[in-house]
Amino acid sequence: MEDKSLKEEKKYAADIDSITKAHARIKPYVHKTPVLSSETLNSIAGKSLFFKCECFQKGGAFKFRGASNTVFSLEDEQAAKGVATHSSGNHAAALALAAKMRGIPAYIVIPKNAPKCKVENVRRYGGQIIWCEPTMQSREETANKVLNETGAVLVHPYNDPRTISGQGTLSLEFLDQVPQLDTLIVPISGGGLISGITIGAKSMNPGIRVIAAEPKGADDAAQSKASGQIITLAQTNTIADGLRASLGSLTWPIVRDLVDDIITVEDKEIVDAMKLCYEILKVAIEPSGAIGLAAVLSDSFKQNPAFKDSRNIGIVLSGGNVDLGVLWESLHLHG
């Protein structure tokens, strides 16, 4: 019996051991981000909310954890040829920054419709930008061309054990800062963040509940979980530009087996949550980062009897890289 459970433990792309090692590896480079709380938001939600502010992470988002874990775990010979990725945003900047810190090149394939502020971040950190069309096919084909020409190591934004383990370090920090958490609400897109957090948090506290938050206009994870198989959407329609990816082969089994539920919210709810973060917490969050608060304030959370005993809720504010012009327009559009 015992042997079987050990085998079960090994079936996922990350485990508590890989996350603990990642934590030690990246500690000199990442920020231990603060946790904020607000009595006003607690009274609005009727719960005790704790906000993990990854918007204050290097590069402005949690992605630096996974990128730095991958970059600093490469052998010198591999690293010398550089790293490459295709990303519309925070992962691109995170990888460029981690590569810069290690003194190696970063080749970043970016779709032409990527948010301007995220492209600027890549430039700021010295990443070499290669443009592509805004389709997954174009992203992958362009990235493969870059890999063939440079010999660089591909660092996937989420479907990579090193990335997942790096993102999982967030849960070790969060539960150390707020040990009484009984529920975590985490944005979901490709699933790297929630996979790492779920493995880390449930290893430390098996009874903790982990809920994914997803935009209704990009609800492939919710559909996948409901049908028991990966579903990809032909197109997505959401203001949350960081939450448009589909689950990967490594993240899906963790989401399928270990994530307790997925709550979907409308874009208007996301914008309202951004406003609350700005007005009450005094924190500027990108739409993808505000979705956890939107989920906790949604009817589907409040009216679900399964969540009645969720009292101390950890919400991951995953990033703060927002185009202020776009934010301004969306506030007027949805306000």
PDB file of C-alpha atoms in Angstrom, residues 50 170-176 178-186 194-212 257-261 306-307 309-316:
ATOM      1  CA  PHE A  50      -5.281  37.782   2.676  1.00  0.00           C
ATOM      2  CA  LEU A 170       4.680  31.047  -3.652  1.00  0.00           C
ATOM      3  CA  SER A 171       2.615  28.610  -1.570  1.00  0.00           C
ATOM      4  CA  LEU A 172       5.506  27.885   0.814  1.00  0.00           C
ATOM      5  CA  GLU A 173       5.910  31.611   1.423  1.00  0.00           C
ATOM      6  CA  PHE A 174       2.180  32.315   1.718  1.00  0.00           C
ATOM      7  CA  LEU A 175       1.484  29.551   4.253  1.00  0.00           C
ATOM      8  CA  ASP A 176       4.527  30.626   6.231  1.00  0.00           C
ATOM      9  CA  VAL A 178      -0.453  33.213   7.049  1.00  0.00           C
ATOM     10  CA  PRO A 179      -0.504  29.671   8.528  1.00  0.00           C
ATOM     11  CA  GLN A 180      -4.263  29.778   9.234  1.00  0.00           C
ATOM     12  CA  LEU A 181      -5.283  29.858   5.543  1.00  0.00           C
ATOM     13  CA  ASP A 182      -7.959  27.256   4.797  1.00  0.00           C
ATOM     14  CA  THR A 183      -8.644  28.238   1.152  1.00  0.00           C
ATOM     15  CA  LEU A 184      -6.533  29.581  -1.702  1.00  0.00           C
ATOM     16  CA  ILE A 185      -7.940  31.273  -4.800  1.00  0.00           C
ATOM     17  CA  VAL A 186      -5.558  31.321  -7.737  1.00  0.00           C
ATOM     18  CA  ILE A 194      -2.079  26.804  -9.697  1.00  0.00           C
ATOM     19  CA  SER A 195      -0.297  23.461 -10.242  1.00  0.00           C
ATOM     20  CA  GLY A 196       2.767  24.498  -8.252  1.00  0.00           C
ATOM     21  CA  ILE A 197       0.682  26.181  -5.550  1.00  0.00           C
ATOM     22  CA  THR A 198      -1.677  23.192  -5.204  1.00  0.00           C
ATOM     23  CA  ILE A 199       1.141  20.641  -4.823  1.00  0.00           C
ATOM     24  CA  GLY A 200       3.024  22.890  -2.372  1.00  0.00           C
ATOM     25  CA  ALA A 201       0.017  23.914  -0.284  1.00  0.00           C
ATOM     26  CA  LYS A 202      -1.564  20.445  -0.080  1.00  0.00           C
ATOM     27  CA  SER A 203       1.770  18.902   0.891  1.00  0.00           C
ATOM     28  CA  MET A 204       1.967  21.320   3.823  1.00  0.00           C
ATOM     29  CA  ASN A 205      -1.742  21.254   4.686  1.00  0.00           C
ATOM     30  CA  PRO A 206      -3.659  18.373   3.052  1.00  0.00           C
ATOM     31  CA  GLY A 207      -7.015  19.859   4.115  1.00  0.00           C
ATOM     32  CA  ILE A 208      -6.497  23.208   2.367  1.00  0.00           C
ATOM     33  CA  ARG A 209      -8.947  23.992  -0.425  1.00  0.00           C
ATOM     34  CA  VAL A 210      -7.546  25.318  -3.718  1.00  0.00           C
ATOM     35  CA  ILE A 211      -9.951  27.052  -6.093  1.00  0.00           C
ATOM     36  CA  ALA A 212      -9.115  28.319  -9.582  1.00  0.00           C
ATOM     37  CA  ASP A 257      -7.040  15.581  -9.691  1.00  0.00           C
ATOM     38  CA  LEU A 258      -6.110  18.127  -7.035  1.00  0.00           C
ATOM     39  CA  VAL A 259      -7.719  21.520  -7.702  1.00  0.00           C
ATOM     40  CA  ASP A 260     -11.003  21.537  -5.774  1.00  0.00           C
ATOM     41  CA  ASP A 261     -13.108  23.749  -8.008  1.00  0.00           C
ATOM     42  CA  ALA A 306     -19.308  23.848  -0.307  1.00  0.00           C
ATOM     43  CA  PHE A 307     -17.434  27.085   0.435  1.00  0.00           C
ATOM     44  CA  ASP A 309     -16.603  26.929   5.869  1.00  0.00           C
ATOM     45  CA  SER A 310     -13.913  28.831   3.940  1.00  0.00           C
ATOM     46  CA  ARG A 311     -13.021  31.509   6.484  1.00  0.00           C
ATOM     47  CA  ASN A 312      -9.391  32.525   5.967  1.00  0.00           C
ATOM     48  CA  ILE A 313      -8.918  32.916   2.256  1.00  0.00           C
ATOM     49  CA  GLY A 314      -5.609  33.535   0.507  1.00  0.00           C
ATOM     50  CA  ILE A 315      -5.923  35.398  -2.783  1.00  0.00           C
ATOM     51  CA  VAL A 316      -3.004  35.569  -5.191  1.00  0.00           C
TER      52      VAL A 316
END
